[in-house]
PDB file of N, CA and C in Angstrom:
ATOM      1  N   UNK A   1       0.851  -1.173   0.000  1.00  0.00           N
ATOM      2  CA  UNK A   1       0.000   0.000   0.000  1.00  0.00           C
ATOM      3  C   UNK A   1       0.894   1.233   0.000  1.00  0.00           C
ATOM      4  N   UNK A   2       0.514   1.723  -1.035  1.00  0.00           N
ATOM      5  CA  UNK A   2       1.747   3.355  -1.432  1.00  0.00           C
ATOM      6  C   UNK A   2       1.274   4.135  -0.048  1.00  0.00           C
ATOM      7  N   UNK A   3       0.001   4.292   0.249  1.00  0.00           N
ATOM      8  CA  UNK A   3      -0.190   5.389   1.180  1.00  0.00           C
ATOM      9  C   UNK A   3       0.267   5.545   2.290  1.00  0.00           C
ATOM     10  N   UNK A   4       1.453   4.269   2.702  1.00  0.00           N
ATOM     11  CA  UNK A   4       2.157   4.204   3.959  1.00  0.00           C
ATOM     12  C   UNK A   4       3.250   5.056   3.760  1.00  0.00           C
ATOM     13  N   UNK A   5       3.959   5.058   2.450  1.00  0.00           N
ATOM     14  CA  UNK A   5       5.420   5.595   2.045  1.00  0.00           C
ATOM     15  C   UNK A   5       5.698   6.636   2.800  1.00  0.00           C
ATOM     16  N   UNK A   6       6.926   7.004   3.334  1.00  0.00           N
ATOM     17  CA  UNK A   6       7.273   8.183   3.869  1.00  0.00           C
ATOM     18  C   UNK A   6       8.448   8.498   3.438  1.00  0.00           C
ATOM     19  N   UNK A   7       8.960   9.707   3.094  1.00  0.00           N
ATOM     20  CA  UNK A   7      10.110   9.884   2.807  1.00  0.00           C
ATOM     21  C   UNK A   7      10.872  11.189   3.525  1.00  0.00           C
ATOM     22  N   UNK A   8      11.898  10.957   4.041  1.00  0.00           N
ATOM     23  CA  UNK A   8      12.557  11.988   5.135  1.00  0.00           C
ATOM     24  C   UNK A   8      14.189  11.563   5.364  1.00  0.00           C
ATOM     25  N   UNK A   9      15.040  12.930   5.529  1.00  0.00           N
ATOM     26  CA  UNK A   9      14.376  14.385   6.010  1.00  0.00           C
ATOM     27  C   UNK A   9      14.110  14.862   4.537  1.00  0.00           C
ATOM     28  N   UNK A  10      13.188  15.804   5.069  1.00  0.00           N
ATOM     29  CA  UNK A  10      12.885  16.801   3.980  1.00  0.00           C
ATOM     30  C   UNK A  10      12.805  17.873   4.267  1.00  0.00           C
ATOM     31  N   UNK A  11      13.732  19.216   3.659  1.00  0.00           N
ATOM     32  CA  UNK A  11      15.075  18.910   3.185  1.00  0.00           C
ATOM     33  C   UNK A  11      16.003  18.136   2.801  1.00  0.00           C
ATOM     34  N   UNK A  12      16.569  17.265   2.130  1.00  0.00           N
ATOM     35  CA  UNK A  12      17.745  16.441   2.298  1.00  0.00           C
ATOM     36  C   UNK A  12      18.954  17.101   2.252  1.00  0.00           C
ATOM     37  N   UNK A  13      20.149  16.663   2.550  1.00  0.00           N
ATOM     38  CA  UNK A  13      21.445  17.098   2.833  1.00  0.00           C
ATOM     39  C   UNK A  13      21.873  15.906   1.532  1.00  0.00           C
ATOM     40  N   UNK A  14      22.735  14.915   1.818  1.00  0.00           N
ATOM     41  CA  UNK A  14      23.729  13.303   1.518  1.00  0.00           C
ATOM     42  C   UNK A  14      22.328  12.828   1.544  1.00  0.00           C
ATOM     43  N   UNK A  15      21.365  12.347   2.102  1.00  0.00           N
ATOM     44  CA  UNK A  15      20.503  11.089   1.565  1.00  0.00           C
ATOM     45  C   UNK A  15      19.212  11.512   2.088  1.00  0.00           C
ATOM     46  N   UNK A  16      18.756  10.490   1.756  1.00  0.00           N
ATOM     47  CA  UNK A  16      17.458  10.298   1.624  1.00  0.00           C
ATOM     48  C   UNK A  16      16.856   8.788   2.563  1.00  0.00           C
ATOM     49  N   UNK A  17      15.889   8.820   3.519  1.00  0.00           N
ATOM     50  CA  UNK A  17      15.172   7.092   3.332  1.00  0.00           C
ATOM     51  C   UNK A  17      13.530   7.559   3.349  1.00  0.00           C
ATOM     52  N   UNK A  18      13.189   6.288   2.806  1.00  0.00           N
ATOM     53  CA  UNK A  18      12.197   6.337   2.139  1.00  0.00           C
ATOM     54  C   UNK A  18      11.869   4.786   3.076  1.00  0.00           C
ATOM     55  N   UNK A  19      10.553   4.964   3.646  1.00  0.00           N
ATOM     56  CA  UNK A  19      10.146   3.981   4.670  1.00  0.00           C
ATOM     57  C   UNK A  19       8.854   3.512   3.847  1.00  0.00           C
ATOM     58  N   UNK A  20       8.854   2.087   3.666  1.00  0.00           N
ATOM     59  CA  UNK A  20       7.801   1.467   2.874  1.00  0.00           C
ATOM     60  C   UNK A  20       6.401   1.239   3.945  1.00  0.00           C
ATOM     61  N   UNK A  21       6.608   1.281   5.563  1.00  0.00           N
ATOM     62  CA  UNK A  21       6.063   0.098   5.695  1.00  0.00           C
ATOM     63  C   UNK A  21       5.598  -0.955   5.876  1.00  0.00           C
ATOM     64  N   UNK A  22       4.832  -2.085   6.586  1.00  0.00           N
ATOM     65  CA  UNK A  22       4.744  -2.811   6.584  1.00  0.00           C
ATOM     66  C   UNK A  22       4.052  -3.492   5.377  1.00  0.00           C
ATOM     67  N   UNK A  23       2.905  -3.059   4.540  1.00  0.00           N
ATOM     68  CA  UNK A  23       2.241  -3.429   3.837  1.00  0.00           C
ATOM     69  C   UNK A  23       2.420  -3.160   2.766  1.00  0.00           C
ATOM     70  N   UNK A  24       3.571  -2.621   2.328  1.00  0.00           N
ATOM     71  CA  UNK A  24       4.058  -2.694   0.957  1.00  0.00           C
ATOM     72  C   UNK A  24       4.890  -4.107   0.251  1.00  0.00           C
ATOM     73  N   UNK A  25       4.227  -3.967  -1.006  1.00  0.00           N
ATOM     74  CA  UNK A  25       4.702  -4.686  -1.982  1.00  0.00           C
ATOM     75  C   UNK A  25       5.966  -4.089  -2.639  1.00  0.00           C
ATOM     76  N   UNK A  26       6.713  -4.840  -3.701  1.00  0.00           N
ATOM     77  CA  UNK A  26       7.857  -3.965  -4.081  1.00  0.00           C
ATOM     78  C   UNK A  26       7.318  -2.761  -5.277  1.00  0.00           C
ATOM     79  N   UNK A  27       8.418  -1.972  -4.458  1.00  0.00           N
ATOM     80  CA  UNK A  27       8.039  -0.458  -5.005  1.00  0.00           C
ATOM     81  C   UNK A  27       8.995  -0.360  -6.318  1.00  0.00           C
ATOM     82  N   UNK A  28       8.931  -0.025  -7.357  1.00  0.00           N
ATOM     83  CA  UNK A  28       9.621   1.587  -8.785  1.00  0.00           C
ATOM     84  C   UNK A  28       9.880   2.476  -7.552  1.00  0.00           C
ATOM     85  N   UNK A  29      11.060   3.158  -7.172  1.00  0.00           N
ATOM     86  CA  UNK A  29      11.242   4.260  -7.167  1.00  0.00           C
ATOM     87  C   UNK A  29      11.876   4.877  -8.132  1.00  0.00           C
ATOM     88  N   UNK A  30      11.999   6.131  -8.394  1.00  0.00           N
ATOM     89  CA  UNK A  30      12.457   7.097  -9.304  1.00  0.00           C
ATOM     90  C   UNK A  30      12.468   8.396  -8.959  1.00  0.00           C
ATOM     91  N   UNK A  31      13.738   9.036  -9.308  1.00  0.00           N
ATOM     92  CA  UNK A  31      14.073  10.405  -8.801  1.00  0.00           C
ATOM     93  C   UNK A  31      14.181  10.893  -9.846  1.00  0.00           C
ATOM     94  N   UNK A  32      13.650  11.996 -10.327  1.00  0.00           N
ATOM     95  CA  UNK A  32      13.977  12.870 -11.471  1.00  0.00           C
ATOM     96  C   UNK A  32      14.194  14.665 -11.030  1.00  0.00           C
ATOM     97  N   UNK A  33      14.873  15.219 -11.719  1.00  0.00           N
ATOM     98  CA  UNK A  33      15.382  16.556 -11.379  1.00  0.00           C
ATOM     99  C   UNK A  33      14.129  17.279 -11.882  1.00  0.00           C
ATOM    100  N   UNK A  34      13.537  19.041 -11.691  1.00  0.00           N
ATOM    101  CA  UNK A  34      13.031  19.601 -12.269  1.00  0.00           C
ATOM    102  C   UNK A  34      12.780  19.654 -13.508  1.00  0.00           C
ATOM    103  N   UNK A  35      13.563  19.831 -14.688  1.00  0.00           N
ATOM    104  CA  UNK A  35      13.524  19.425 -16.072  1.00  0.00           C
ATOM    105  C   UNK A  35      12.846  17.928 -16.593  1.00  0.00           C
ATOM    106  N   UNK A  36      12.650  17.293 -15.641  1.00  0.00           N
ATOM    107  CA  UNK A  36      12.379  15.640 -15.861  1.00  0.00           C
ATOM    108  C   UNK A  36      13.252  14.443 -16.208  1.00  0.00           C
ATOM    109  N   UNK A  37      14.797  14.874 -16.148  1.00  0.00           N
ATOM    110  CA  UNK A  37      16.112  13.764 -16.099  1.00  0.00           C
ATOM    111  C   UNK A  37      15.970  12.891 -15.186  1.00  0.00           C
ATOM    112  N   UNK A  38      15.798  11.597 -15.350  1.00  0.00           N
ATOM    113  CA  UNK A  38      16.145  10.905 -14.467  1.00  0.00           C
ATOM    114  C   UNK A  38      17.595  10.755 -13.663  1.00  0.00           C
ATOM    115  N   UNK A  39      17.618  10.948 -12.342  1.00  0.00           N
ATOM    116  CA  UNK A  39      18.731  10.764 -11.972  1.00  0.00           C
ATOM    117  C   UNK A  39      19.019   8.873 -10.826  1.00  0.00           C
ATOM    118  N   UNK A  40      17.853   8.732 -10.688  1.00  0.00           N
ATOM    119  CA  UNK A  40      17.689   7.916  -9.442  1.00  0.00           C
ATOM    120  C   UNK A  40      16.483   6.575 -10.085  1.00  0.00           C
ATOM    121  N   UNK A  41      17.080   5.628  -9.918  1.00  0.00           N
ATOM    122  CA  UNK A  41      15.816   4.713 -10.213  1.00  0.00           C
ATOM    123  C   UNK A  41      16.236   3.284  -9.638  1.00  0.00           C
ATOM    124  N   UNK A  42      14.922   2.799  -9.053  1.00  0.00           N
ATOM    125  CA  UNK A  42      15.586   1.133  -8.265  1.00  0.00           C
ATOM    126  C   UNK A  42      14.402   0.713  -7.677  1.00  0.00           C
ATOM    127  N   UNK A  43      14.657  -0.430  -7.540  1.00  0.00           N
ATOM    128  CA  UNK A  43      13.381  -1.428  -7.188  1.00  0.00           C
ATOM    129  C   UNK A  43      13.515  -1.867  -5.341  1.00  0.00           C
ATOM    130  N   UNK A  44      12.429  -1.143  -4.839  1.00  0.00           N
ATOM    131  CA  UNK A  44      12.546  -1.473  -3.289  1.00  0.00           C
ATOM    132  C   UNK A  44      12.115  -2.718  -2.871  1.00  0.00           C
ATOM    133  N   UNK A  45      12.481  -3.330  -2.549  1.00  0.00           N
ATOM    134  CA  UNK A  45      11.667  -4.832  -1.769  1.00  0.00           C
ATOM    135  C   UNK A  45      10.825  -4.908  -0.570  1.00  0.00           C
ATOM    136  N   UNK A  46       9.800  -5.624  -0.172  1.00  0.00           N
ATOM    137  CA  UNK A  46       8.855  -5.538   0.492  1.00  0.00           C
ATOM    138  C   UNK A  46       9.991  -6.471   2.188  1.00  0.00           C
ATOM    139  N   UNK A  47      10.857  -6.742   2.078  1.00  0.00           N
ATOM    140  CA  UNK A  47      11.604  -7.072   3.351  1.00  0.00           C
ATOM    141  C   UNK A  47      12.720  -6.123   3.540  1.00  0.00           C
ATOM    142  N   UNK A  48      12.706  -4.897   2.831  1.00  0.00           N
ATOM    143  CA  UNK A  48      13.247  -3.955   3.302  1.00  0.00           C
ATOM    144  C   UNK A  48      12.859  -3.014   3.438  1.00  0.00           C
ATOM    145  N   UNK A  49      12.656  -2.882   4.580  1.00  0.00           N
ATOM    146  CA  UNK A  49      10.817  -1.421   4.860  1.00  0.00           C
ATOM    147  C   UNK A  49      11.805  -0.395   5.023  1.00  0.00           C
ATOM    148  N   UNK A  50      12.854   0.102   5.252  1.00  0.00           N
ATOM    149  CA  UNK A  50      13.630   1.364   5.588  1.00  0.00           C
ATOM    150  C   UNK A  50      14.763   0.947   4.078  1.00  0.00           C
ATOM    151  N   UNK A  51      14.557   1.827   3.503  1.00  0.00           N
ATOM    152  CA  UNK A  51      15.809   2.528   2.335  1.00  0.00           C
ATOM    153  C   UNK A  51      16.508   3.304   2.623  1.00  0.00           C
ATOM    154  N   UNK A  52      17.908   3.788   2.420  1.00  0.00           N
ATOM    155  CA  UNK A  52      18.485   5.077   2.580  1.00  0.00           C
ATOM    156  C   UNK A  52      19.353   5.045   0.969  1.00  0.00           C
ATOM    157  N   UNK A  53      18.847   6.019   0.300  1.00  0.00           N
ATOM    158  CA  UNK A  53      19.233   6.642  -0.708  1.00  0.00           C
ATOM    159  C   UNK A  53      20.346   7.692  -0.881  1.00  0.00           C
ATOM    160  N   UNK A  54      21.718   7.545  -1.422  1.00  0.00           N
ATOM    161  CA  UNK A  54      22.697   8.639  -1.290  1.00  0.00           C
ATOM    162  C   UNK A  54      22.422   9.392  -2.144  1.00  0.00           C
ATOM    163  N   UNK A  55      22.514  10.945  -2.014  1.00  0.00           N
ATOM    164  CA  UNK A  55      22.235  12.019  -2.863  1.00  0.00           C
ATOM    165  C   UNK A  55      23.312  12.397  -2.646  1.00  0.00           C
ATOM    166  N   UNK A  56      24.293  12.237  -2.435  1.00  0.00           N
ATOM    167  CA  UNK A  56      25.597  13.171  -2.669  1.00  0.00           C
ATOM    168  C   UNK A  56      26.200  13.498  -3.601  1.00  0.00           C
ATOM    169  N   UNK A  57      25.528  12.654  -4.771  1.00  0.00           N
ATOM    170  CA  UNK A  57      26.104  13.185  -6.007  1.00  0.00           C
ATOM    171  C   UNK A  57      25.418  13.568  -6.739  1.00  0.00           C
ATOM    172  N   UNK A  58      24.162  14.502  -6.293  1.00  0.00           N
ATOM    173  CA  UNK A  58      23.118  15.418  -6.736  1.00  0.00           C
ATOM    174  C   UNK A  58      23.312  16.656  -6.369  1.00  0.00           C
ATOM    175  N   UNK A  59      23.187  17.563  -7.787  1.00  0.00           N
ATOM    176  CA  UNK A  59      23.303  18.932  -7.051  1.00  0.00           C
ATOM    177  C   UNK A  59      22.127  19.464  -6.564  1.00  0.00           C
ATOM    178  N   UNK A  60      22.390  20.843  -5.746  1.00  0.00           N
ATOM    179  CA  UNK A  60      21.302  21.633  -5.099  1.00  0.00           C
ATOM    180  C   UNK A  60      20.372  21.559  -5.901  1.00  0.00           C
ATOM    181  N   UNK A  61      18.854  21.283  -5.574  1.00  0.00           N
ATOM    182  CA  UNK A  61      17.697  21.439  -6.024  1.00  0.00           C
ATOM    183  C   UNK A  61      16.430  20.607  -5.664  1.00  0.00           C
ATOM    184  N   UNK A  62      15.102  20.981  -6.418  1.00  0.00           N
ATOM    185  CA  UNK A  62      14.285  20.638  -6.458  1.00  0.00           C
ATOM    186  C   UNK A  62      13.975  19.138  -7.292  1.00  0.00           C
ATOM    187  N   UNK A  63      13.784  18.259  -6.554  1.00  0.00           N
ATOM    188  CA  UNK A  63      13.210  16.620  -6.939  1.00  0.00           C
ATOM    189  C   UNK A  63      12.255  16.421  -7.072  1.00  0.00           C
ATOM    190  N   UNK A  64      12.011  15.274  -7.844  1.00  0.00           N
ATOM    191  CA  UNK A  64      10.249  15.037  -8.064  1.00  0.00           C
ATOM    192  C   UNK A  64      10.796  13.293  -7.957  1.00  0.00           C
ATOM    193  N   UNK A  65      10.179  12.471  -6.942  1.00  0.00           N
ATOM    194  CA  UNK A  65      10.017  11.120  -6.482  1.00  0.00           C
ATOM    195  C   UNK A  65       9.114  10.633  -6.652  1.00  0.00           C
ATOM    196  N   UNK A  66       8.746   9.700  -7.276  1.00  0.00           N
ATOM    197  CA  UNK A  66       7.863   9.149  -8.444  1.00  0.00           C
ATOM    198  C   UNK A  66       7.754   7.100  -7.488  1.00  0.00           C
ATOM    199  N   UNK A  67       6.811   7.036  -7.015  1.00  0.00           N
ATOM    200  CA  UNK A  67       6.389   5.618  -6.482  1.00  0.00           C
ATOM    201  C   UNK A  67       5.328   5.133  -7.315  1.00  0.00           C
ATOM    202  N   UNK A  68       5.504   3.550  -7.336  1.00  0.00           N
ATOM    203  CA  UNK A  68       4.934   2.869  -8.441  1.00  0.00           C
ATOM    204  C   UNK A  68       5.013   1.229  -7.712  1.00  0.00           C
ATOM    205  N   UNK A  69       3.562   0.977  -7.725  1.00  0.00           N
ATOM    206  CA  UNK A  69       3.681  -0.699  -7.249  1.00  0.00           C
ATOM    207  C   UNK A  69       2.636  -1.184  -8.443  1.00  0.00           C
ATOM    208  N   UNK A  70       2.260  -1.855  -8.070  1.00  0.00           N
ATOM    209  CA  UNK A  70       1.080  -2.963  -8.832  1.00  0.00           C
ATOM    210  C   UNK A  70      -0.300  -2.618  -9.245  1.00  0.00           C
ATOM    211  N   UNK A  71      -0.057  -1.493  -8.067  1.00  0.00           N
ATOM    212  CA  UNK A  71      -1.823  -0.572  -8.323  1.00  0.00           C
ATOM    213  C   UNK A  71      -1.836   0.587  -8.236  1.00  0.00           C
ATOM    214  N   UNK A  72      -1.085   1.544  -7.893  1.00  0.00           N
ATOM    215  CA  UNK A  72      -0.338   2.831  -7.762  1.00  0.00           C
ATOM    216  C   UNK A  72       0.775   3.615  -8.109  1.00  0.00           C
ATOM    217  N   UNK A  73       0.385   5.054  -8.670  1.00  0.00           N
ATOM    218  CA  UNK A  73       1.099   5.628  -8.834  1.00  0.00           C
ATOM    219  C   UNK A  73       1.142   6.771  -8.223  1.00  0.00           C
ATOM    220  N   UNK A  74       2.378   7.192  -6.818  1.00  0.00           N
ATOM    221  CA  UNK A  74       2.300   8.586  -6.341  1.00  0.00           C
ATOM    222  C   UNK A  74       3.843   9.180  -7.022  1.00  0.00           C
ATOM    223  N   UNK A  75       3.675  10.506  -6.172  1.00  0.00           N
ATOM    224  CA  UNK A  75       4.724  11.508  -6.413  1.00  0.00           C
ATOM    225  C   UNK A  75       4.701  12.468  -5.683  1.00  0.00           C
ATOM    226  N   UNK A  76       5.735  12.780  -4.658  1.00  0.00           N
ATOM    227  CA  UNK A  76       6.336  13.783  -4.003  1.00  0.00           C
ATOM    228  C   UNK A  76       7.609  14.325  -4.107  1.00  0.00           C
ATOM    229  N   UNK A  77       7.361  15.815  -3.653  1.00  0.00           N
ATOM    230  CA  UNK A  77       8.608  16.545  -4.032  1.00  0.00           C
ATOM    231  C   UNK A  77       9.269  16.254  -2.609  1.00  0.00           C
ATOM    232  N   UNK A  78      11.313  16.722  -3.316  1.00  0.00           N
ATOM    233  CA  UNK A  78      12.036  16.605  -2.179  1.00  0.00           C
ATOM    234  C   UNK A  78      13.179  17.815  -2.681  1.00  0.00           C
ATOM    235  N   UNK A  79      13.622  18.404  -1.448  1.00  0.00           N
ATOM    236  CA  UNK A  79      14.297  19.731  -1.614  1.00  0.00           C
ATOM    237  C   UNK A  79      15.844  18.948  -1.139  1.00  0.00           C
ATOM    238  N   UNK A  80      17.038  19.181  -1.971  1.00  0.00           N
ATOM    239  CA  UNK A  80      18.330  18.619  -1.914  1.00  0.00           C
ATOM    240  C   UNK A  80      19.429  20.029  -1.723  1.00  0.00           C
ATOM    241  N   UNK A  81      19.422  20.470  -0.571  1.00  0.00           N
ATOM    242  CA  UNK A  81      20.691  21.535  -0.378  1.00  0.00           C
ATOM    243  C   UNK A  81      21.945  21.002   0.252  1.00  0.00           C
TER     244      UNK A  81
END
């Protein structure tokens, strides 16, 4: 179930986690920059409810995080200074 997803801090600094969960199935994540480049993309597994994502090799800006399972599609923004 997408509607559990959490993703923090927000702000990010170096990373990101993205908490599935208990009742998630495996997730699409995807990070894309303002312009719509993908920079970030990977398949979360349902026995790993806590992710931590490195952004350190993203510059300053505005993200758009894109979740995707079997029956859903969300998207939230994330701010990278």
């Amino acid at each position: 179930n997408l509607a559990t997803v959490q993703i923090f801090p927000n702000p990010a600094v170096n990373h990101l986690t993205i908490d599935l969960g208990i009742n998630s199935k495996e997730v699409q994540v995807t990070i894309a920059d303002i312009s719509g480049k993908v920079v970030y993309r990977n398949s979360i597994k349902v026995s790993k409810t806590s992710n931590r994502i490195d952004l350190s090799s993203l510059v300053k800006g505005i993200y758009v995080i894109f979740y995707k399972d079997d029956i859903r599609k969300l998207y939230s923004k994330v701010i990278i200074f």
